[in-house]
Coordinates of C-alpha atoms in Angstrom, one line a residue:
Chain A
M1 CA -126.9 -40.0 192.3
Q2 CA -127.7 -37.0 194.4
N3 CA -129.3 -34.1 192.5
K4 CA -126.7 -31.4 192.4
V5 CA -127.7 -27.7 192.3
K6 CA -127.8 -26.7 188.6
V7 CA -126.4 -23.5 187.2
I8 CA -126.8 -22.1 183.7
L9 CA -123.6 -20.9 182.0
G10 CA -123.2 -19.1 178.7
V11 CA -121.6 -16.3 176.7
I12 CA -124.3 -13.8 175.8
G13 CA -125.0 -12.0 172.5
A14 CA -122.9 -12.1 169.3
D15 CA -119.9 -13.1 171.4
C16 CA -117.8 -16.2 170.4
H17 CA -115.2 -16.3 173.2
A18 CA -115.2 -20.0 174.0
V19 CA -112.1 -20.6 176.0
G20 CA -113.0 -18.9 179.3
N21 CA -116.4 -20.6 179.0
R22 CA -114.9 -24.0 179.0
I23 CA -112.6 -23.2 181.9
L24 CA -115.5 -21.9 184.0
E25 CA -117.6 -25.0 183.2
H26 CA -114.7 -27.2 184.3
A27 CA -114.0 -25.2 187.5
I28 CA -117.6 -24.9 188.6
S29 CA -118.5 -28.5 188.0
S30 CA -115.4 -29.6 189.9
A31 CA -116.7 -27.6 192.7
G32 CA -119.9 -29.8 192.9
F33 CA -122.4 -27.9 190.8
E34 CA -124.2 -29.3 187.7
V35 CA -123.3 -26.9 185.0
V36 CA -125.7 -26.6 182.0
N37 CA -123.3 -24.9 179.6
L38 CA -125.1 -23.2 176.7
G39 CA -121.7 -22.3 175.0
V40 CA -121.3 -19.1 173.0
L41 CA -123.7 -16.9 171.0
V42 CA -126.5 -17.3 173.6
K43 CA -129.6 -15.3 173.5
Q44 CA -131.3 -14.0 176.7
E45 CA -134.3 -16.2 175.9
E46 CA -132.1 -19.3 175.8
F47 CA -130.8 -18.6 179.2
V48 CA -134.3 -18.2 180.6
N49 CA -135.7 -21.3 178.8
A50 CA -132.8 -23.4 180.0
A51 CA -133.2 -22.3 183.6
I52 CA -137.0 -23.1 183.6
E53 CA -136.6 -26.5 182.1
T54 CA -133.7 -27.6 184.3
D55 CA -134.9 -25.8 187.5
A56 CA -131.5 -24.1 187.8
K57 CA -130.8 -21.8 190.7
A58 CA -128.4 -19.4 189.0
I59 CA -127.6 -18.0 185.6
L60 CA -124.0 -17.1 185.0
V61 CA -123.6 -14.7 182.1
A62 CA -120.3 -14.0 180.4
S63 CA -119.5 -11.2 178.0
L64 CA -116.0 -10.5 176.6
Y65 CA -116.4 -8.4 173.6
G66 CA -117.5 -5.1 175.0
H67 CA -121.2 -5.1 174.2
G68 CA -122.2 -6.5 177.5
E69 CA -124.3 -3.6 178.5
I70 CA -126.6 -3.9 175.5
D71 CA -126.8 -7.7 175.6
C72 CA -127.4 -8.0 179.4
R73 CA -130.0 -5.3 179.8
G74 CA -133.4 -6.8 180.4
L75 CA -132.5 -10.3 181.4
R76 CA -133.9 -9.8 184.9
D77 CA -137.2 -8.6 183.5
R78 CA -137.4 -11.6 181.2
C79 CA -136.8 -13.8 184.2
H80 CA -139.7 -12.0 186.1
E81 CA -141.9 -12.4 183.0
A82 CA -141.1 -16.2 182.8
G83 CA -141.9 -16.8 186.5
I84 CA -138.3 -17.3 187.7
G85 CA -137.8 -13.7 188.8
D86 CA -135.9 -14.6 192.0
I87 CA -133.1 -16.6 190.2
L88 CA -129.5 -15.5 191.0
L89 CA -127.9 -13.7 188.1
Y90 CA -124.1 -13.3 187.9
V91 CA -122.2 -11.5 185.1
G92 CA -118.6 -11.1 184.3
G93 CA -115.9 -10.6 181.6
N94 CA -115.0 -7.4 179.8
L95 CA -118.4 -5.9 180.3
V96 CA -117.6 -2.5 178.7
V97 CA -115.1 -1.2 176.3
G98 CA -112.1 0.8 177.4
K99 CA -110.8 1.7 180.8
T100 CA -114.0 2.5 182.6
D101 CA -113.9 2.7 186.3
F102 CA -115.2 -0.7 187.5
T103 CA -117.2 0.8 190.4
A104 CA -119.4 2.5 187.8
V105 CA -119.7 -0.7 185.8
K106 CA -120.7 -2.6 188.9
E107 CA -123.3 -0.1 189.8
K108 CA -124.7 -0.2 186.3
F109 CA -125.1 -4.0 186.2
S110 CA -126.3 -4.2 189.8
A111 CA -129.0 -1.8 188.8
M112 CA -129.9 -4.1 185.9
G113 CA -130.6 -6.8 188.5
Y114 CA -127.4 -8.8 188.6
E115 CA -126.5 -10.0 192.1
R116 CA -122.8 -10.4 191.4
V117 CA -120.7 -8.4 188.9
Y118 CA -117.1 -9.5 188.2
A119 CA -114.2 -7.4 187.0
P120 CA -111.9 -8.6 184.2
G121 CA -109.3 -11.0 185.6
T122 CA -111.5 -12.5 188.4
L123 CA -110.5 -16.1 189.1
P124 CA -113.1 -18.9 189.1
E125 CA -112.4 -19.6 192.8
E126 CA -114.0 -16.3 193.7
V127 CA -117.1 -17.0 191.7
I128 CA -117.4 -20.5 193.2
A129 CA -117.0 -19.2 196.8
D130 CA -119.8 -16.6 196.1
L131 CA -122.0 -19.3 194.5
K132 CA -121.6 -21.5 197.5
N133 CA -122.4 -18.7 199.9
D134 CA -125.4 -17.5 198.0
M135 CA -126.8 -21.0 197.6
K136 CA -126.4 -21.6 201.3
E137 CA -128.1 -18.4 202.1
R138 CA -131.0 -19.5 200.0
G139 CA -131.2 -22.8 201.7
Y140 CA -129.8 -25.0 198.8
C141 CA -127.5 -27.8 199.7
V142 CA -124.1 -27.6 198.0
Chain B
M1 CA -142.1 -69.5 148.9
K2 CA -145.6 -67.9 149.0
P3 CA -145.8 -64.1 148.4
V4 CA -146.3 -61.4 151.1
L5 CA -149.2 -59.0 151.1
L6 CA -148.7 -55.5 152.4
I7 CA -151.7 -53.3 153.1
D8 CA -152.0 -49.6 153.7
F9 CA -155.4 -48.6 155.1
G10 CA -155.4 -45.0 154.0
S11 CA -157.9 -42.3 154.8
T12 CA -159.5 -42.6 151.4
Y13 CA -158.1 -45.8 149.7
T14 CA -157.0 -49.1 151.0
K15 CA -153.8 -49.8 149.0
I16 CA -152.4 -53.3 148.7
T17 CA -149.1 -54.5 147.3
A18 CA -148.2 -58.2 146.7
V19 CA -144.5 -58.9 146.8
D20 CA -142.5 -62.0 145.9
V21 CA -139.7 -62.0 148.4
V22 CA -137.6 -64.6 146.5
S23 CA -137.5 -62.8 143.1
E24 CA -137.8 -59.5 145.0
T25 CA -140.5 -58.2 142.6
V26 CA -143.9 -56.5 143.0
L27 CA -146.4 -59.0 141.7
G28 CA -149.2 -56.4 141.6
T29 CA -150.8 -53.4 143.3
A30 CA -154.4 -52.5 143.7
R31 CA -156.7 -50.3 145.7
G32 CA -160.2 -50.2 147.1
I33 CA -162.2 -47.6 149.0
T34 CA -161.4 -47.6 152.7
T35 CA -164.5 -48.8 154.5
V36 CA -163.6 -48.1 158.1
T37 CA -167.1 -46.9 159.1
T38 CA -168.8 -50.2 158.1
D39 CA -166.4 -53.1 157.8
I40 CA -162.9 -52.4 156.9
T41 CA -162.6 -55.8 155.1
D42 CA -165.1 -54.7 152.4
G43 CA -162.6 -52.3 150.9
L44 CA -159.8 -54.7 151.4
N45 CA -161.7 -57.5 149.6
E46 CA -162.5 -55.1 146.8
A47 CA -158.8 -54.4 146.4
L48 CA -157.9 -58.1 146.6
A49 CA -160.4 -58.9 143.8
K50 CA -158.7 -56.3 141.6
L51 CA -155.3 -57.6 142.5
F52 CA -156.2 -61.2 141.6
Q53 CA -157.5 -60.0 138.2
Q54 CA -153.9 -59.0 137.5
T55 CA -152.0 -61.8 139.2
G56 CA -154.4 -64.7 139.4
Q57 CA -155.4 -66.2 142.7
L58 CA -152.6 -65.8 145.3
D59 CA -152.0 -67.4 148.6
F60 CA -150.0 -65.3 151.1
S61 CA -147.4 -66.4 153.6
R62 CA -147.6 -63.2 155.5
V63 CA -150.0 -60.2 155.6
L64 CA -148.8 -57.0 157.2
G65 CA -150.8 -53.8 157.5
C66 CA -150.4 -50.1 158.4
S67 CA -153.1 -47.5 158.8
S68 CA -153.9 -43.9 158.6
A69 CA -157.6 -44.6 158.4
A70 CA -160.2 -43.0 160.7
G71 CA -158.2 -39.8 161.1
G72 CA -154.9 -41.6 161.6
L73 CA -153.2 -41.6 165.0
K74 CA -154.2 -38.3 166.6
M75 CA -152.0 -37.0 169.3
V76 CA -151.6 -34.0 171.7
A77 CA -148.1 -33.2 173.0
V78 CA -147.6 -31.4 176.3
G79 CA -144.3 -30.0 177.5
L80 CA -142.8 -27.2 179.5
V81 CA -140.8 -24.6 177.4
P82 CA -142.1 -24.4 173.8
E83 CA -138.6 -24.6 172.3
L84 CA -137.5 -27.4 174.6
T85 CA -139.5 -30.3 176.1
A86 CA -142.7 -29.3 174.3
E87 CA -140.8 -29.4 171.0
A88 CA -139.2 -32.7 171.9
A89 CA -142.6 -34.2 172.7
K90 CA -143.9 -33.0 169.4
R91 CA -141.0 -34.6 167.6
A92 CA -141.5 -37.9 169.4
A93 CA -145.2 -37.9 168.4
L94 CA -144.4 -37.0 164.7
G95 CA -141.7 -39.7 164.7
A96 CA -144.2 -42.3 165.8
G97 CA -146.3 -41.4 162.8
A98 CA -148.9 -39.4 164.6
K99 CA -151.0 -36.4 163.4
V100 CA -150.2 -33.8 166.1
L101 CA -153.4 -31.9 166.8
G102 CA -151.9 -29.5 169.3
V103 CA -148.8 -28.8 171.4
F104 CA -149.3 -27.3 174.8
C105 CA -146.7 -25.8 177.1
H106 CA -146.1 -24.5 180.7
E107 CA -148.9 -24.9 183.2
L108 CA -152.1 -26.0 181.6
S109 CA -155.2 -23.9 182.3
E110 CA -158.8 -25.1 182.6
Y111 CA -159.4 -23.7 179.2
E112 CA -156.6 -25.6 177.6
V113 CA -157.8 -28.8 179.2
Q114 CA -161.2 -28.1 177.6
D115 CA -159.4 -27.5 174.3
I116 CA -157.6 -30.8 174.6
A117 CA -160.8 -32.6 175.4
A118 CA -162.4 -31.0 172.3
L119 CA -159.5 -32.2 170.1
Q120 CA -160.3 -35.8 171.2
P121 CA -156.8 -37.2 170.8
D122 CA -156.1 -40.9 170.6
I123 CA -153.0 -40.6 172.8
I124 CA -151.5 -37.7 174.9
L125 CA -147.8 -37.5 175.4
L126 CA -146.9 -35.7 178.6
A127 CA -143.4 -34.4 179.0
G128 CA -141.8 -31.5 181.0
G129 CA -138.6 -30.8 182.8
T130 CA -135.1 -32.3 182.3
D131 CA -134.2 -35.2 184.6
G132 CA -133.8 -33.6 188.0
G133 CA -135.1 -30.3 186.6
N134 CA -138.5 -28.7 186.9
K135 CA -141.0 -30.9 188.7
Q136 CA -143.9 -28.6 189.5
V137 CA -145.2 -28.1 186.0
I138 CA -145.5 -31.7 185.0
L139 CA -147.1 -32.5 188.3
H140 CA -149.6 -29.6 187.8
N141 CA -150.3 -30.8 184.3
A142 CA -150.9 -34.4 185.4
G143 CA -153.4 -33.1 187.9
M144 CA -155.1 -31.0 185.1
L145 CA -155.2 -33.9 182.6
A146 CA -156.6 -36.2 185.3
Q147 CA -159.7 -34.0 185.1
L148 CA -160.0 -34.2 181.3
G149 CA -163.2 -36.1 181.5
L150 CA -162.1 -38.5 178.7
D151 CA -160.3 -41.8 179.1
V152 CA -157.3 -41.2 176.9
P153 CA -154.2 -43.3 176.9
I154 CA -151.3 -41.2 178.2
V155 CA -147.5 -41.7 177.7
V156 CA -145.5 -40.0 180.4
A157 CA -142.0 -39.1 179.3
G158 CA -140.8 -36.2 181.5
N159 CA -138.6 -35.5 184.5
K160 CA -137.7 -39.0 185.8
S161 CA -137.7 -37.8 189.4
V162 CA -141.4 -37.3 189.4
T163 CA -142.5 -39.9 186.9
P164 CA -144.0 -42.3 189.6
A165 CA -145.9 -39.4 191.1
V166 CA -147.2 -38.3 187.7
V167 CA -148.3 -41.8 186.8
R168 CA -150.1 -42.1 190.1
I169 CA -152.0 -38.9 189.7
L170 CA -153.1 -39.8 186.2
S171 CA -154.0 -43.4 187.0
E172 CA -156.7 -42.2 189.4
T173 CA -158.9 -41.3 186.4
M174 CA -157.2 -42.9 183.3
S175 CA -157.1 -46.6 182.6
E176 CA -154.0 -46.6 180.4
V177 CA -151.0 -44.7 181.7
V178 CA -147.6 -45.8 180.7
Y179 CA -144.2 -44.2 181.0
A180 CA -141.0 -44.0 179.1
E181 CA -137.6 -42.3 179.4
N182 CA -137.6 -38.5 179.4
V183 CA -137.8 -37.0 175.9
M184 CA -135.2 -34.6 177.1
P185 CA -133.1 -36.1 179.8
R186 CA -130.6 -33.2 179.8
L187 CA -131.0 -29.8 178.3
N188 CA -130.9 -29.9 174.5
E189 CA -130.5 -33.6 174.5
L190 CA -133.2 -35.3 172.5
N191 CA -134.3 -38.9 173.5
I192 CA -137.5 -39.6 171.6
E193 CA -137.0 -43.3 170.8
P194 CA -138.4 -44.8 174.0
A195 CA -141.5 -42.6 173.9
R196 CA -142.0 -43.5 170.3
E197 CA -141.9 -47.2 171.1
M198 CA -144.6 -46.7 173.8
I199 CA -146.8 -44.7 171.4
R200 CA -146.5 -47.5 168.9
S201 CA -147.4 -50.2 171.4
I202 CA -150.5 -48.3 172.5
F203 CA -151.4 -47.8 168.9
L204 CA -151.3 -51.5 168.4
K205 CA -152.9 -52.5 171.6
R206 CA -155.7 -50.0 171.8
I207 CA -156.1 -47.7 168.8
V208 CA -156.3 -50.4 166.2
E209 CA -159.3 -51.8 168.0
A210 CA -160.9 -48.5 168.9
K211 CA -160.9 -47.5 165.2
G212 CA -162.4 -50.8 164.1
L213 CA -159.3 -51.9 162.3
H214 CA -159.1 -55.1 164.2
K215 CA -161.9 -56.4 162.0
A216 CA -159.2 -56.9 159.4
N217 CA -157.4 -59.3 161.8
K218 CA -158.8 -62.4 160.2
L219 CA -157.0 -61.3 157.0
V220 CA -154.0 -59.4 158.5
D221 CA -151.4 -61.2 160.5
R222 CA -149.9 -58.1 162.0
M223 CA -151.1 -54.5 162.1
V224 CA -147.7 -53.0 162.4
M225 CA -147.8 -49.2 162.7
P226 CA -149.4 -46.0 161.5
T227 CA -148.7 -45.3 157.8
P228 CA -146.4 -42.3 158.3
A229 CA -144.3 -44.4 160.6
A230 CA -144.0 -47.1 157.8
V231 CA -142.9 -44.4 155.3
L232 CA -140.3 -43.1 157.9
K233 CA -139.1 -46.7 158.4
A234 CA -138.8 -47.2 154.6
A235 CA -136.9 -43.9 154.2
D236 CA -134.6 -44.9 157.0
L237 CA -134.0 -48.3 155.5
V238 CA -133.3 -47.1 152.0
S239 CA -130.9 -44.4 153.3
R240 CA -129.0 -46.4 155.9
G241 CA -129.4 -49.8 154.5
S242 CA -129.8 -53.1 156.4
D243 CA -127.2 -55.3 157.9
R244 CA -126.4 -57.0 154.6
E245 CA -127.5 -54.4 152.0
P246 CA -125.9 -50.9 151.8
G247 CA -128.2 -47.9 151.6
L248 CA -128.2 -44.8 149.4
G249 CA -126.8 -42.4 152.1
D250 CA -128.5 -39.2 153.1
I251 CA -131.9 -38.6 151.6
V252 CA -135.0 -36.4 151.7
V253 CA -138.4 -37.8 151.0
V254 CA -141.3 -35.5 149.8
D255 CA -144.8 -36.9 150.2
I256 CA -147.5 -34.6 149.0
G257 CA -151.1 -35.6 149.8
G258 CA -154.5 -34.0 149.5
A259 CA -154.5 -32.6 153.0
T260 CA -150.9 -32.5 154.1
T261 CA -147.3 -32.5 152.9
D262 CA -144.9 -34.8 154.8
I263 CA -141.2 -34.2 154.6
Y264 CA -138.8 -36.9 155.8
S265 CA -135.0 -36.4 156.1
I266 CA -132.6 -39.1 156.9
A267 CA -129.3 -37.3 157.6
K268 CA -127.3 -36.2 160.6
G269 CA -127.3 -32.7 159.2
D270 CA -124.1 -31.4 160.8
P271 CA -122.7 -28.1 159.6
T272 CA -120.9 -28.4 156.3
Q273 CA -119.2 -25.0 156.4
S274 CA -116.5 -23.9 158.8
S275 CA -117.1 -21.2 161.5
V276 CA -120.7 -22.5 162.0
S277 CA -121.8 -23.5 165.5
L278 CA -124.8 -25.7 166.2
H279 CA -127.6 -24.2 168.3
G280 CA -130.9 -25.3 169.8
L281 CA -132.4 -28.7 170.1
P282 CA -130.6 -31.4 168.2
E283 CA -132.6 -33.0 165.5
P284 CA -133.3 -36.7 165.1
A285 CA -131.3 -38.3 162.3
A286 CA -134.6 -39.7 160.9
K287 CA -136.9 -36.7 161.0
R288 CA -140.5 -36.2 159.9
T289 CA -142.4 -33.0 159.7
V290 CA -146.0 -32.6 158.6
E291 CA -147.5 -29.4 157.1
G292 CA -151.3 -29.3 157.6
D293 CA -151.7 -26.2 155.5
L294 CA -149.9 -27.6 152.4
G295 CA -151.9 -30.0 150.3
M296 CA -153.4 -30.5 146.9
R297 CA -157.1 -30.8 147.7
Y298 CA -158.5 -30.4 151.2
S299 CA -155.7 -27.8 151.9
A300 CA -155.6 -26.2 148.5
G301 CA -157.0 -22.9 149.8
A302 CA -154.6 -22.9 152.8
L303 CA -151.7 -23.6 150.4
V304 CA -152.5 -20.6 148.2
K305 CA -152.6 -18.5 151.4
A306 CA -149.3 -19.9 152.7
A307 CA -147.4 -19.8 149.5
R308 CA -149.2 -16.8 148.1
A309 CA -150.9 -16.8 144.8
P310 CA -148.4 -14.6 142.8
F311 CA -145.6 -17.1 143.5
I312 CA -147.6 -20.1 142.4
A313 CA -148.9 -18.1 139.4
R314 CA -145.3 -17.2 138.3
W315 CA -144.3 -20.9 138.3
A316 CA -147.4 -21.9 136.3
A317 CA -147.0 -18.8 134.0
V318 CA -150.7 -17.9 134.5
E319 CA -152.7 -15.1 136.1
E320 CA -153.0 -15.0 139.9
Q321 CA -156.7 -15.3 139.7
T322 CA -156.4 -18.6 137.8
I323 CA -154.6 -20.1 140.8
I324 CA -157.1 -18.8 143.3
D325 CA -160.0 -20.2 141.2
Y326 CA -158.4 -23.5 140.6
A327 CA -157.6 -24.0 144.3
A328 CA -161.2 -23.2 145.2
K329 CA -162.5 -25.6 142.6
V330 CA -160.4 -28.6 143.7
E331 CA -160.9 -27.9 147.4
A332 CA -164.7 -28.1 146.8
N333 CA -164.4 -31.2 144.6
I334 CA -161.5 -33.3 146.0
E335 CA -162.0 -36.0 143.4
Y336 CA -161.2 -33.5 140.6
L337 CA -158.3 -34.4 138.3
P338 CA -156.7 -31.8 135.9
Q339 CA -158.5 -31.8 132.5
S340 CA -156.1 -29.8 130.3
P341 CA -152.4 -29.1 129.9
A342 CA -153.1 -25.6 131.5
E343 CA -154.6 -27.2 134.6
E344 CA -151.8 -29.7 134.7
Q345 CA -149.4 -26.8 134.8
V346 CA -151.3 -25.3 137.7
E347 CA -151.2 -28.6 139.6
I348 CA -147.4 -28.8 139.1
A349 CA -146.9 -25.2 140.4
M350 CA -149.1 -25.9 143.4
A351 CA -147.2 -29.1 144.2
R352 CA -144.0 -27.3 143.8
A353 CA -145.2 -24.8 146.3
C354 CA -146.0 -27.6 148.7
T355 CA -142.5 -29.0 148.2
A356 CA -140.8 -25.6 148.7
L357 CA -142.6 -24.5 151.8
G358 CA -142.6 -28.0 153.3
I359 CA -138.8 -28.3 152.9
D360 CA -138.2 -24.7 154.0
R361 CA -139.9 -25.5 157.3
H362 CA -138.2 -28.8 157.7
T363 CA -134.7 -27.8 156.9
G364 CA -132.2 -26.1 159.3
Y365 CA -131.1 -22.5 158.8
L366 CA -128.2 -20.2 159.6
E367 CA -128.4 -17.1 161.8
T368 CA -125.7 -14.5 161.1
Y369 CA -124.2 -12.6 164.0
F370 CA -122.1 -9.6 163.2
T371 CA -119.4 -9.6 165.7
P372 CA -116.5 -7.1 166.1
F373 CA -114.4 -9.7 164.3
G374 CA -116.7 -10.3 161.3
A375 CA -119.7 -12.5 160.7
A376 CA -120.3 -15.6 162.8
Y377 CA -123.0 -18.2 162.1
S378 CA -125.1 -20.4 164.2
Q379 CA -127.0 -23.3 162.7
I380 CA -130.5 -24.2 164.0
G381 CA -131.7 -27.6 162.6
K382 CA -130.2 -29.7 159.9
D383 CA -127.8 -28.8 157.2
L384 CA -129.1 -30.7 154.2
T385 CA -127.0 -29.0 151.5
N386 CA -125.0 -32.2 150.7
V387 CA -128.0 -34.5 150.4
Q388 CA -127.7 -36.2 147.1
I389 CA -131.0 -38.0 146.7
V390 CA -134.5 -36.7 146.9
I391 CA -137.4 -39.2 146.6
G392 CA -140.8 -38.0 145.6
T393 CA -144.0 -40.0 146.6
G394 CA -147.7 -39.3 146.9
G395 CA -150.4 -39.1 144.3
V396 CA -149.5 -35.8 142.6
I397 CA -145.8 -36.7 142.2
I398 CA -146.4 -40.2 141.0
N399 CA -149.2 -39.5 138.6
N400 CA -147.6 -36.4 137.1
G401 CA -145.7 -36.4 133.8
H402 CA -143.1 -33.9 135.2
P403 CA -142.4 -34.9 138.8
E404 CA -138.9 -33.3 138.6
E405 CA -140.6 -29.9 138.2
I406 CA -142.5 -30.5 141.4
L407 CA -139.4 -31.6 143.3
Q408 CA -137.5 -28.6 142.0
G409 CA -138.9 -26.9 145.1
V410 CA -136.4 -28.7 147.4
V411 CA -133.4 -27.1 145.8
F412 CA -131.2 -24.6 147.6
D413 CA -132.3 -21.1 146.7
E414 CA -129.5 -18.6 146.2
S415 CA -131.8 -15.7 147.1
N416 CA -132.5 -17.3 150.4
P417 CA -129.1 -18.8 151.3
Q418 CA -129.7 -19.1 155.0
I419 CA -132.0 -22.1 154.5
L420 CA -129.8 -25.1 154.1
K421 CA -131.6 -27.1 151.4
P422 CA -130.0 -29.7 149.1
R423 CA -127.8 -28.0 146.6
N424 CA -127.6 -30.4 143.8
P425 CA -129.8 -33.4 144.4
E426 CA -130.8 -36.2 142.1
Y427 CA -134.5 -37.0 141.9
R428 CA -136.1 -40.5 142.3
I429 CA -139.7 -41.2 142.0
D430 CA -141.6 -43.9 144.0
K431 CA -143.5 -44.7 140.7
S432 CA -145.1 -48.0 142.0
Y433 CA -146.1 -46.2 145.2
I434 CA -144.5 -48.8 147.4
M435 CA -142.7 -46.8 150.2
A436 CA -145.3 -47.6 152.9
A437 CA -145.4 -51.2 151.8
M438 CA -141.6 -51.4 152.0
G439 CA -141.6 -50.0 155.5
L440 CA -143.9 -52.9 156.4
L441 CA -141.8 -55.4 154.5
G442 CA -138.7 -54.1 156.2
E443 CA -140.1 -55.3 159.6
E444 CA -139.5 -58.9 158.5
Y445 CA -137.3 -58.7 155.4
P446 CA -135.1 -55.7 155.7
D447 CA -132.5 -56.8 153.1
V448 CA -135.2 -57.5 150.5
A449 CA -136.9 -54.1 151.3
V450 CA -133.7 -52.2 150.8
R451 CA -133.0 -53.9 147.5
M452 CA -136.5 -53.5 146.2
M453 CA -136.6 -49.8 147.0
K454 CA -133.3 -49.4 145.1
K455 CA -134.8 -51.3 142.2
Y456 CA -138.3 -49.7 142.1
I457 CA -137.7 -46.1 143.2
V458 CA -135.9 -44.7 140.2
G459 CA -135.6 -41.7 138.1
G460 CA -132.1 -40.4 138.5
N461 CA -132.9 -37.3 136.6
K462 CA -130.0 -35.0 137.3
S463 CA -130.8 -32.6 134.4
G464 CA -133.9 -31.4 136.4
T465 CA -131.7 -29.5 138.8
E466 CA -131.1 -26.2 137.1
K467 CA -130.0 -23.3 139.2

């Protein structure tokens, strides 16, 4: 069996939304990645630990309950601290409460160190296409 | 059929048990001082002489032994992330009956390599990376351990992709390097059985001889395993039963010694409440933990620090200072036995603290998340709330008139409800001190061992579980 590129997937913080998480796992593994799915209620530390142990190339963070900004802040710093500072970070879901302009949200999360920030309603295909591009750019075979 | 002799070469005493496997009875038990520094057979012969005084001369069909003499099986575990492969490696070592001297993680430094050398382990377990996961760290650590300056047997159980390279690096300076399947093949998937088997085979092949236990070979047919592994095996058998003899179901075993408290649980430990999701590394169904700071003699001072004197004093209904003084006294004189009802009471309270802290650290717990939709819970470790039977063993429990008071420490505490301890267990006492012997017997007569444990480990005192 060829070693596939591994990505870490999980729903961050005190968030229990499990349905989208399963759909993403299915879609991303069908696209040829090995998905290490941490499920729901995942702490930042667990994302980082999992990425170290499995040598994953990206961490895909979901947040659906509106507290995304609090939960996601600092993940990039933790990655730096743990020696995997250059790992790809993606984030998506309902990142903030209410009808905030998405451009502002995107800027905020980009500033936190996330390479890709997705608006509500983004389809898995878009994420997969980005993953493939980003991996190719970094020289990983997908 | 001639009886079977089961020997436990302990750190202090060599304990022997003669069993008639036809009538399924204990013919007699005896003990002698463990004489591992001179000739281990001296202490064994002393015990045999005492045994024959009870039973008359016996001729044995089979003699099986286990050992925790000469420091037991001392191990160092090395992994990558502390909560992941390092923890998995530690559990594999504990499950094999080892005393874990240290757990090391991430890339080892020169200082840590010096520390490992100073610990003088009997075996090192080297893990790191899931299969296909991180390779650099285990390769780095193999290179560092190759410069240990000691010839220590090493079990490699990490990322399969680099196992051959790791073995090659280590073999340059080490004479015994073996490998097993990864202790964590995929993230959060525990696979400790193959590594455990390897540890056990090295123990039998090398350690028994290195510790001078092979001198017993003319009397012992098979030195089977380290003593804690024998107790774990016995617990597993009495819980799950054998092919032809049903077991008792989920159990917890509390073994309080002079230096450590060992807790064993045989239970899957899945959540018993709804809306609880499991988190973290899965636990082995047969789990052993060892607390080096909880003990009745060598660790009495450490116990008082860990459990805190006021708590122990409250249980014993004495002054705080009494506890501190008594702990200091017995730590200085490890042969000391309680001389008065008051001292007896202090012993019970100390043992209860060993039980309570030991089980608190062993058992799983709930973390509460306050979500916009109310509380959600995630469970880390085993839920033991439904465990019905708790077995007590070890000197202080067996020799005490009120073992149920000591075991009271295992019970679920309403003021600390996140720790998932047994809610309403029944207590049984290993009065004849046969658990290690039954683990050995179970190697060759599993049905007999299960039936004998059900017969000899008794008590069934339900009234002891007040809330």
